[in-house]
PDB file of C-alpha atoms in Angstrom:
ATOM      1  CA  GLY A   1     -13.871 -15.551 -19.409  1.00 87.00           C
ATOM      2  CA  GLU A   2     -12.275 -15.519 -15.976  1.00 92.00           C
ATOM      3  CA  TYR A   3     -12.923 -13.068 -13.165  1.00 95.00           C
ATOM      4  CA  THR A   4      -9.325 -12.767 -11.964  1.00 96.00           C
ATOM      5  CA  GLY A   5      -8.220 -10.942  -8.854  1.00 96.00           C
ATOM      6  CA  LEU A   6      -4.885  -9.143  -8.810  1.00 96.00           C
ATOM      7  CA  LEU A   7      -4.423  -9.054  -5.050  1.00 95.00           C
ATOM      8  CA  GLY A   8      -1.638  -7.267  -3.266  1.00 93.00           C
ATOM      9  CA  PRO A   9      -0.863  -4.637  -0.618  1.00 92.00           C
ATOM     10  CA  ASN A  10      -0.526  -0.959  -1.446  1.00 88.00           C
ATOM     11  CA  GLY A  11       2.780  -0.414  -3.216  1.00 89.00           C
ATOM     12  CA  ALA A  12       2.927  -3.964  -4.615  1.00 91.00           C
ATOM     13  CA  GLY A  13       2.905  -2.684  -8.196  1.00 90.00           C
ATOM     14  CA  LYS A  14      -0.751  -3.198  -9.189  1.00 91.00           C
ATOM     15  CA  SER A  15      -1.358   0.274 -10.610  1.00 88.00           C
ATOM     16  CA  THR A  16       2.035   0.336 -12.316  1.00 89.00           C
ATOM     17  CA  LEU A  17       1.234  -2.979 -14.001  1.00 89.00           C
ATOM     18  CA  PHE A  18      -2.110  -1.645 -15.207  1.00 88.00           C
ATOM     19  CA  GLN A  19      -0.461   1.469 -16.632  1.00 89.00           C
ATOM     20  CA  LEU A  20       1.940  -0.791 -18.520  1.00 90.00           C
ATOM     21  CA  ILE A  21      -0.944  -2.900 -19.854  1.00 89.00           C
ATOM     22  CA  ALA A  22      -2.826   0.237 -20.911  1.00 87.00           C
ATOM     23  CA  GLY A  23       0.227   1.536 -22.771  1.00 86.00           C
ATOM     24  CA  LEU A  24       0.636   4.600 -20.539  1.00 87.00           C
ATOM     25  CA  PHE A  25       4.106   3.457 -19.409  1.00 87.00           C
ATOM     26  CA  SER A  26       6.799   1.718 -21.436  1.00 86.00           C
ATOM     27  CA  PRO A  27       8.637  -1.106 -19.653  1.00 86.00           C
ATOM     28  CA  ASP A  28      12.337  -0.597 -18.919  1.00 88.00           C
ATOM     29  CA  GLN A  29      12.854  -4.211 -19.903  1.00 89.00           C
ATOM     30  CA  GLY A  30      10.788  -7.170 -21.038  1.00 89.00           C
ATOM     31  CA  GLU A  31       7.553  -7.091 -23.020  1.00 90.00           C
ATOM     32  CA  VAL A  32       3.848  -6.654 -22.345  1.00 90.00           C
ATOM     33  CA  LYS A  33       1.859  -9.304 -24.194  1.00 90.00           C
ATOM     34  CA  ILE A  34      -1.913  -9.265 -24.620  1.00 91.00           C
ATOM     35  CA  PHE A  35      -3.659 -12.078 -26.496  1.00 91.00           C
ATOM     36  CA  GLY A  36      -0.212 -13.413 -27.384  1.00 91.00           C
ATOM     37  CA  GLU A  37       0.892 -10.209 -29.133  1.00 92.00           C
ATOM     38  CA  THR A  38       3.247  -7.523 -27.836  1.00 91.00           C
ATOM     39  CA  LEU A  39       2.208  -3.939 -27.260  1.00 88.00           C
ATOM     40  CA  ARG A  40       5.421  -2.834 -28.918  1.00 87.00           C
ATOM     41  CA  GLU A  41       4.404  -4.399 -32.230  1.00 88.00           C
ATOM     42  CA  SER A  42       0.595  -4.245 -32.161  1.00 86.00           C
ATOM     43  CA  GLY A  43      -0.258  -1.572 -29.592  1.00 83.00           C
ATOM     44  CA  PRO A  44      -3.253   0.234 -31.163  1.00 85.00           C
ATOM     45  CA  SER A  45      -5.006  -2.898 -32.408  1.00 87.00           C
ATOM     46  CA  LEU A  46      -4.503  -4.644 -29.052  1.00 87.00           C
ATOM     47  CA  LEU A  47      -5.675  -1.708 -26.961  1.00 86.00           C
ATOM     48  CA  ALA A  48      -8.815  -1.505 -29.102  1.00 87.00           C
ATOM     49  CA  ARG A  49      -9.746  -4.870 -27.535  1.00 90.00           C
ATOM     50  CA  VAL A  50      -9.136  -3.718 -23.949  1.00 92.00           C
ATOM     51  CA  GLY A  51     -11.385  -1.764 -21.591  1.00 92.00           C
ATOM     52  CA  VAL A  52      -9.871   0.158 -18.675  1.00 91.00           C
ATOM     53  CA  VAL A  53     -11.353   1.453 -15.417  1.00 91.00           C
ATOM     54  CA  PHE A  54      -8.820   3.354 -13.349  1.00 86.00           C
ATOM     55  CA  GLN A  55      -8.995   3.985  -9.619  1.00 82.00           C
ATOM     56  CA  ALA A  56      -9.403   7.755  -9.949  1.00 81.00           C
ATOM     57  CA  ARG A  57     -12.671   9.057 -11.394  1.00 81.00           C
ATOM     58  CA  SER A  58     -12.256  10.017 -15.052  1.00 84.00           C
ATOM     59  CA  ILE A  59     -15.661  11.080 -16.292  1.00 89.00           C
ATOM     60  CA  ASP A  60     -16.991  14.599 -16.832  1.00 93.00           C
ATOM     61  CA  LEU A  61     -19.201  15.411 -13.855  1.00 94.00           C
ATOM     62  CA  ASP A  62     -21.022  18.233 -15.638  1.00 94.00           C
ATOM     63  CA  MET A  63     -22.055  16.112 -18.595  1.00 96.00           C
ATOM     64  CA  SER A  64     -25.006  13.739 -18.530  1.00 96.00           C
ATOM     65  CA  VAL A  65     -24.612   9.978 -18.651  1.00 96.00           C
ATOM     66  CA  THR A  66     -25.589   9.977 -22.343  1.00 95.00           C
ATOM     67  CA  GLU A  67     -23.227  12.838 -23.176  1.00 96.00           C
ATOM     68  CA  ASN A  68     -20.306  11.066 -21.509  1.00 95.00           C
ATOM     69  CA  LEU A  69     -21.001   7.781 -23.269  1.00 95.00           C
ATOM     70  CA  THR A  70     -21.660   9.452 -26.631  1.00 95.00           C
ATOM     71  CA  PHE A  71     -18.391  11.362 -26.490  1.00 94.00           C
ATOM     72  CA  HIS A  72     -16.366   8.249 -25.738  1.00 92.00           C
ATOM     73  CA  GLY A  73     -18.344   6.143 -28.188  1.00 91.00           C
ATOM     74  CA  ARG A  74     -17.234   8.489 -30.949  1.00 92.00           C
ATOM     75  CA  LEU A  75     -13.631   8.154 -29.784  1.00 87.00           C
ATOM     76  CA  PHE A  76     -14.086   4.396 -30.256  1.00 85.00           C
ATOM     77  CA  GLY A  77     -15.277   5.050 -33.823  1.00 86.00           C
ATOM     78  CA  LEU A  78     -19.004   4.573 -33.209  1.00 89.00           C
ATOM     79  CA  HIS A  79     -21.409   6.901 -35.012  1.00 91.00           C
ATOM     80  CA  GLY A  80     -25.031   7.243 -36.017  1.00 92.00           C
ATOM     81  CA  LYS A  81     -27.276   4.206 -35.695  1.00 93.00           C
ATOM     82  CA  ASP A  82     -24.440   1.953 -34.443  1.00 92.00           C
ATOM     83  CA  LEU A  83     -23.667   4.359 -31.608  1.00 93.00           C
ATOM     84  CA  LYS A  84     -27.337   4.777 -30.692  1.00 93.00           C
ATOM     85  CA  THR A  85     -27.849   1.013 -30.601  1.00 94.00           C
ATOM     86  CA  ARG A  86     -24.742   0.440 -28.489  1.00 93.00           C
ATOM     87  CA  LEU A  87     -25.728   3.187 -26.020  1.00 94.00           C
ATOM     88  CA  SER A  88     -29.154   1.592 -25.611  1.00 94.00           C
ATOM     89  CA  GLN A  89     -27.607  -1.840 -25.033  1.00 92.00           C
ATOM     90  CA  ILE A  90     -24.992  -0.677 -22.555  1.00 91.00           C
ATOM     91  CA  THR A  91     -27.252   1.592 -20.477  1.00 93.00           C
ATOM     92  CA  SER A  92     -29.842  -1.179 -20.245  1.00 91.00           C
ATOM     93  CA  HIS A  93     -27.233  -3.761 -19.209  1.00 87.00           C
ATOM     94  CA  PHE A  94     -25.892  -1.598 -16.389  1.00 87.00           C
ATOM     95  CA  GLY A  95     -29.270  -0.284 -15.205  1.00 89.00           C
ATOM     96  CA  LEU A  96     -28.569   3.275 -16.346  1.00 93.00           C
ATOM     97  CA  THR A  97     -31.518   3.762 -18.702  1.00 93.00           C
ATOM     98  CA  ASP A  98     -33.510   5.931 -16.275  1.00 94.00           C
ATOM     99  CA  LEU A  99     -30.406   7.990 -15.454  1.00 95.00           C
ATOM    100  CA  GLN A 100     -29.312   8.810 -19.005  1.00 93.00           C
ATOM    101  CA  ASN A 101     -30.193  12.504 -18.847  1.00 94.00           C
ATOM    102  CA  ARG A 102     -28.862  13.179 -15.357  1.00 95.00           C
ATOM    103  CA  LYS A 103     -25.552  14.937 -14.841  1.00 96.00           C
ATOM    104  CA  VAL A 104     -22.949  12.544 -13.486  1.00 95.00           C
ATOM    105  CA  ARG A 105     -22.246  14.710 -10.422  1.00 95.00           C
ATOM    106  CA  HIS A 106     -25.799  14.073  -9.241  1.00 95.00           C
ATOM    107  CA  LEU A 107     -25.323  10.300  -9.252  1.00 94.00           C
ATOM    108  CA  SER A 108     -24.215   8.187  -6.301  1.00 90.00           C
ATOM    109  CA  GLY A 109     -20.655   6.879  -6.161  1.00 86.00           C
ATOM    110  CA  GLY A 110     -21.816   3.424  -7.227  1.00 86.00           C
ATOM    111  CA  GLN A 111     -23.784   4.834 -10.154  1.00 90.00           C
ATOM    112  CA  GLN A 112     -20.813   6.913 -11.287  1.00 91.00           C
ATOM    113  CA  ARG A 113     -18.683   3.761 -11.246  1.00 88.00           C
ATOM    114  CA  LYS A 114     -21.260   2.002 -13.406  1.00 89.00           C
ATOM    115  CA  VAL A 115     -21.039   4.821 -15.952  1.00 93.00           C
ATOM    116  CA  GLU A 116     -17.257   4.389 -16.093  1.00 92.00           C
ATOM    117  CA  ILE A 117     -17.599   0.631 -16.537  1.00 89.00           C
ATOM    118  CA  ALA A 118     -20.273   1.122 -19.209  1.00 91.00           C
ATOM    119  CA  ARG A 119     -17.911   3.493 -21.003  1.00 92.00           C
ATOM    120  CA  ALA A 120     -15.110   0.920 -20.858  1.00 91.00           C
ATOM    121  CA  MET A 121     -17.482  -1.670 -22.353  1.00 90.00           C
ATOM    122  CA  LEU A 122     -18.612   0.439 -25.312  1.00 91.00           C
ATOM    123  CA  ASN A 123     -16.070  -1.121 -27.679  1.00 88.00           C
ATOM    124  CA  LYS A 124     -17.002  -4.678 -26.581  1.00 89.00           C
ATOM    125  CA  PRO A 125     -13.536  -5.450 -25.169  1.00 92.00           C
ATOM    126  CA  GLN A 126     -12.265  -8.968 -24.626  1.00 93.00           C
ATOM    127  CA  LEU A 127     -10.283  -7.875 -21.573  1.00 94.00           C
ATOM    128  CA  LEU A 128     -11.471  -5.450 -18.898  1.00 94.00           C
ATOM    129  CA  ILE A 129      -8.853  -4.239 -16.425  1.00 94.00           C
ATOM    130  CA  MET A 130     -10.078  -2.531 -13.265  1.00 93.00           C
ATOM    131  CA  ASP A 131      -7.737  -0.771 -10.846  1.00 92.00           C
ATOM    132  CA  GLU A 132      -9.304  -0.785  -7.366  1.00 90.00           C
ATOM    133  CA  PRO A 133     -12.687   0.168  -8.849  1.00 89.00           C
ATOM    134  CA  SER A 134     -14.449   0.000  -5.465  1.00 87.00           C
ATOM    135  CA  ALA A 135     -12.381   2.848  -3.990  1.00 83.00           C
ATOM    136  CA  GLY A 136     -14.665   5.318  -2.240  1.00 80.00           C
ATOM    137  CA  LEU A 137     -17.730   3.069  -2.314  1.00 82.00           C
ATOM    138  CA  ASP A 138     -19.652   1.921   0.762  1.00 84.00           C
ATOM    139  CA  ALA A 139     -19.660  -1.765   1.751  1.00 87.00           C
ATOM    140  CA  LEU A 140     -22.974  -2.607   0.048  1.00 86.00           C
ATOM    141  CA  SER A 141     -22.007  -0.835  -3.182  1.00 84.00           C
ATOM    142  CA  ARG A 142     -18.693  -2.720  -3.166  1.00 87.00           C
ATOM    143  CA  GLN A 143     -20.468  -6.057  -2.812  1.00 89.00           C
ATOM    144  CA  LEU A 144     -22.932  -5.239  -5.582  1.00 87.00           C
ATOM    145  CA  LEU A 145     -20.152  -4.119  -7.926  1.00 88.00           C
ATOM    146  CA  VAL A 146     -18.150  -7.304  -7.339  1.00 91.00           C
ATOM    147  CA  SER A 147     -21.261  -9.421  -7.921  1.00 91.00           C
ATOM    148  CA  ASP A 148     -22.107  -7.522 -11.117  1.00 88.00           C
ATOM    149  CA  MET A 149     -18.600  -7.999 -12.524  1.00 90.00           C
ATOM    150  CA  GLN A 150     -18.548 -11.720 -11.741  1.00 92.00           C
ATOM    151  CA  LYS A 151     -21.894 -12.058 -13.506  1.00 90.00           C
ATOM    152  CA  LEU A 152     -20.615 -10.024 -16.462  1.00 88.00           C
ATOM    153  CA  ALA A 153     -17.626 -12.343 -16.896  1.00 92.00           C
ATOM    154  CA  SER A 154     -19.720 -15.507 -16.741  1.00 91.00           C
ATOM    155  CA  GLU A 155     -22.443 -14.208 -19.078  1.00 89.00           C
ATOM    156  CA  THR A 156     -20.363 -12.487 -21.751  1.00 88.00           C
ATOM    157  CA  GLY A 157     -17.068 -14.403 -21.695  1.00 91.00           C
ATOM    158  CA  ILE A 158     -15.067 -11.222 -21.105  1.00 93.00           C
ATOM    159  CA  THR A 159     -11.922 -11.606 -19.004  1.00 95.00           C
ATOM    160  CA  ILE A 160     -11.805  -9.262 -16.013  1.00 96.00           C
ATOM    161  CA  LEU A 161      -8.606  -8.421 -14.162  1.00 96.00           C
ATOM    162  CA  TRP A 162      -9.621  -6.755 -10.892  1.00 95.00           C
ATOM    163  CA  ALA A 163      -6.863  -5.163  -8.801  1.00 95.00           C
ATOM    164  CA  THR A 164      -7.469  -4.775  -5.085  1.00 94.00           C
ATOM    165  CA  HIS A 165      -5.909  -5.032  -1.639  1.00 93.00           C
ATOM    166  CA  LEU A 166      -9.217  -6.242  -0.164  1.00 93.00           C
ATOM    167  CA  VAL A 167      -9.412 -10.025   0.080  1.00 94.00           C
ATOM    168  CA  ASP A 168     -13.221 -10.206   0.198  1.00 93.00           C
ATOM    169  CA  GLU A 169     -13.468  -8.720  -3.304  1.00 94.00           C
ATOM    170  CA  VAL A 170     -11.694 -11.694  -4.856  1.00 94.00           C
ATOM    171  CA  GLU A 171     -12.517 -14.563  -2.498  1.00 93.00           C
ATOM    172  CA  ASN A 172     -14.886 -16.036  -5.118  1.00 93.00           C
ATOM    173  CA  ALA A 173     -12.688 -15.229  -8.114  1.00 95.00           C
ATOM    174  CA  ASP A 174     -11.887 -17.875 -10.722  1.00 95.00           C
ATOM    175  CA  ARG A 175      -8.217 -17.087 -10.202  1.00 96.00           C
ATOM    176  CA  ILE A 176      -6.122 -14.959  -7.870  1.00 96.00           C
ATOM    177  CA  ILE A 177      -2.736 -13.518  -8.762  1.00 96.00           C
ATOM    178  CA  LEU A 178      -0.899 -12.480  -5.597  1.00 95.00           C
ATOM    179  CA  LEU A 179       1.517  -9.611  -6.108  1.00 94.00           C
ATOM    180  CA  SER A 180       4.152  -8.531  -3.588  1.00 93.00           C
ATOM    181  CA  GLU A 181       6.882  -5.954  -4.278  1.00 91.00           C
ATOM    182  CA  GLY A 182       6.433  -6.345  -8.009  1.00 90.00           C
ATOM    183  CA  LYS A 183       6.680 -10.142  -7.964  1.00 92.00           C
ATOM    184  CA  ILE A 184       4.025 -12.822  -8.385  1.00 94.00           C
ATOM    185  CA  VAL A 185       3.967 -14.968  -5.229  1.00 93.00           C
ATOM    186  CA  GLY A 186       0.809 -16.916  -6.038  1.00 94.00           C
ATOM    187  CA  ASN A 187      -1.266 -17.658  -9.132  1.00 95.00           C
ATOM    188  CA  ASP A 188      -4.152 -20.116  -8.763  1.00 96.00           C
ATOM    189  CA  ASN A 189      -7.762 -20.496  -7.670  1.00 95.00           C
ATOM    190  CA  PRO A 190      -8.596 -19.404  -4.096  1.00 95.00           C
ATOM    191  CA  SER A 191      -8.644 -22.904  -2.605  1.00 94.00           C
ATOM    192  CA  ALA A 192      -5.293 -23.794  -4.193  1.00 95.00           C
ATOM    193  CA  ILE A 193      -3.822 -20.524  -2.899  1.00 94.00           C
ATOM    194  CA  CYS A 194      -4.895 -21.524   0.616  1.00 94.00           C
ATOM    195  CA  LYS A 195      -3.458 -25.008   0.138  1.00 93.00           C
ATOM    196  CA  THR A 196      -0.109 -23.573  -0.968  1.00 92.00           C
ATOM    197  CA  ALA A 197      -0.019 -21.337   2.120  1.00 92.00           C
ATOM    198  CA  ARG A 198      -1.174 -24.246   4.309  1.00 93.00           C
ATOM    199  CA  THR A 199      -4.109 -22.292   5.661  1.00 92.00           C
ATOM    200  CA  SER A 200      -7.864 -22.736   5.489  1.00 88.00           C
ATOM    201  CA  ASP A 201      -8.509 -19.015   5.255  1.00 90.00           C
ATOM    202  CA  LEU A 202      -7.753 -16.766   2.273  1.00 94.00           C
ATOM    203  CA  VAL A 203      -6.938 -13.784   4.507  1.00 93.00           C
ATOM    204  CA  GLU A 204      -4.286 -15.862   6.300  1.00 94.00           C
ATOM    205  CA  ALA A 205      -2.982 -17.169   2.968  1.00 94.00           C
ATOM    206  CA  TYR A 206      -2.687 -13.604   1.680  1.00 92.00           C
ATOM    207  CA  SER A 207      -0.781 -12.564   4.789  1.00 93.00           C
ATOM    208  CA  THR A 208       1.489 -15.603   4.652  1.00 92.00           C
ATOM    209  CA  LEU A 209       2.412 -15.352   0.974  1.00 92.00           C
ATOM    210  CA  THR A 210       2.836 -11.558   0.811  1.00 90.00           C
ATOM    211  CA  GLY A 211       4.334 -11.058   4.277  1.00 82.00           C
ATOM    212  CA  CYS A 212       1.684  -8.476   5.192  1.00 76.00           C
TER     213      CYS A 212
END
């Protein structure tokens, strides 16, 4: 149920880690464990419990919101009444009900992101991983997205792992994992991170611990 920030500079290994978690890459050594099980042994069943939002847009711009969600709902094994009910729930939760019949390309950047997040939530995942999901959004849309995701974690109990290089997006996170050159250099709540770095400011702590 934590909103966890994976914070690190560009090139720290955030996207690579997410691709490993999502099963797109195989590790050269070691294991990826989710919910205490390894991807090597239980990949499909584990990934069925994970939602993924990548940095690059990955929805069909010429399909409507409903068409996009319906297509992916069927990939998740949802059909008929179950799919219809889930689409109604998810569009209502993310404020997309009035936009269901609009083509995605006619939506704002923030609305398009919401469609991608709604898609990732169709299978009711226990873990949602988000790779710099605010990329390309304006400042207000970024703030609203962060607020929405923190609320989602607290209300539903889903664990969110949010990768970013922007400190303000994780300053109120339950936990921050600091990543630098592929290594974890900090793993605690924001105030403890500052205490470890002997600073009163999270931006300074980030700079101190990552060397940026």
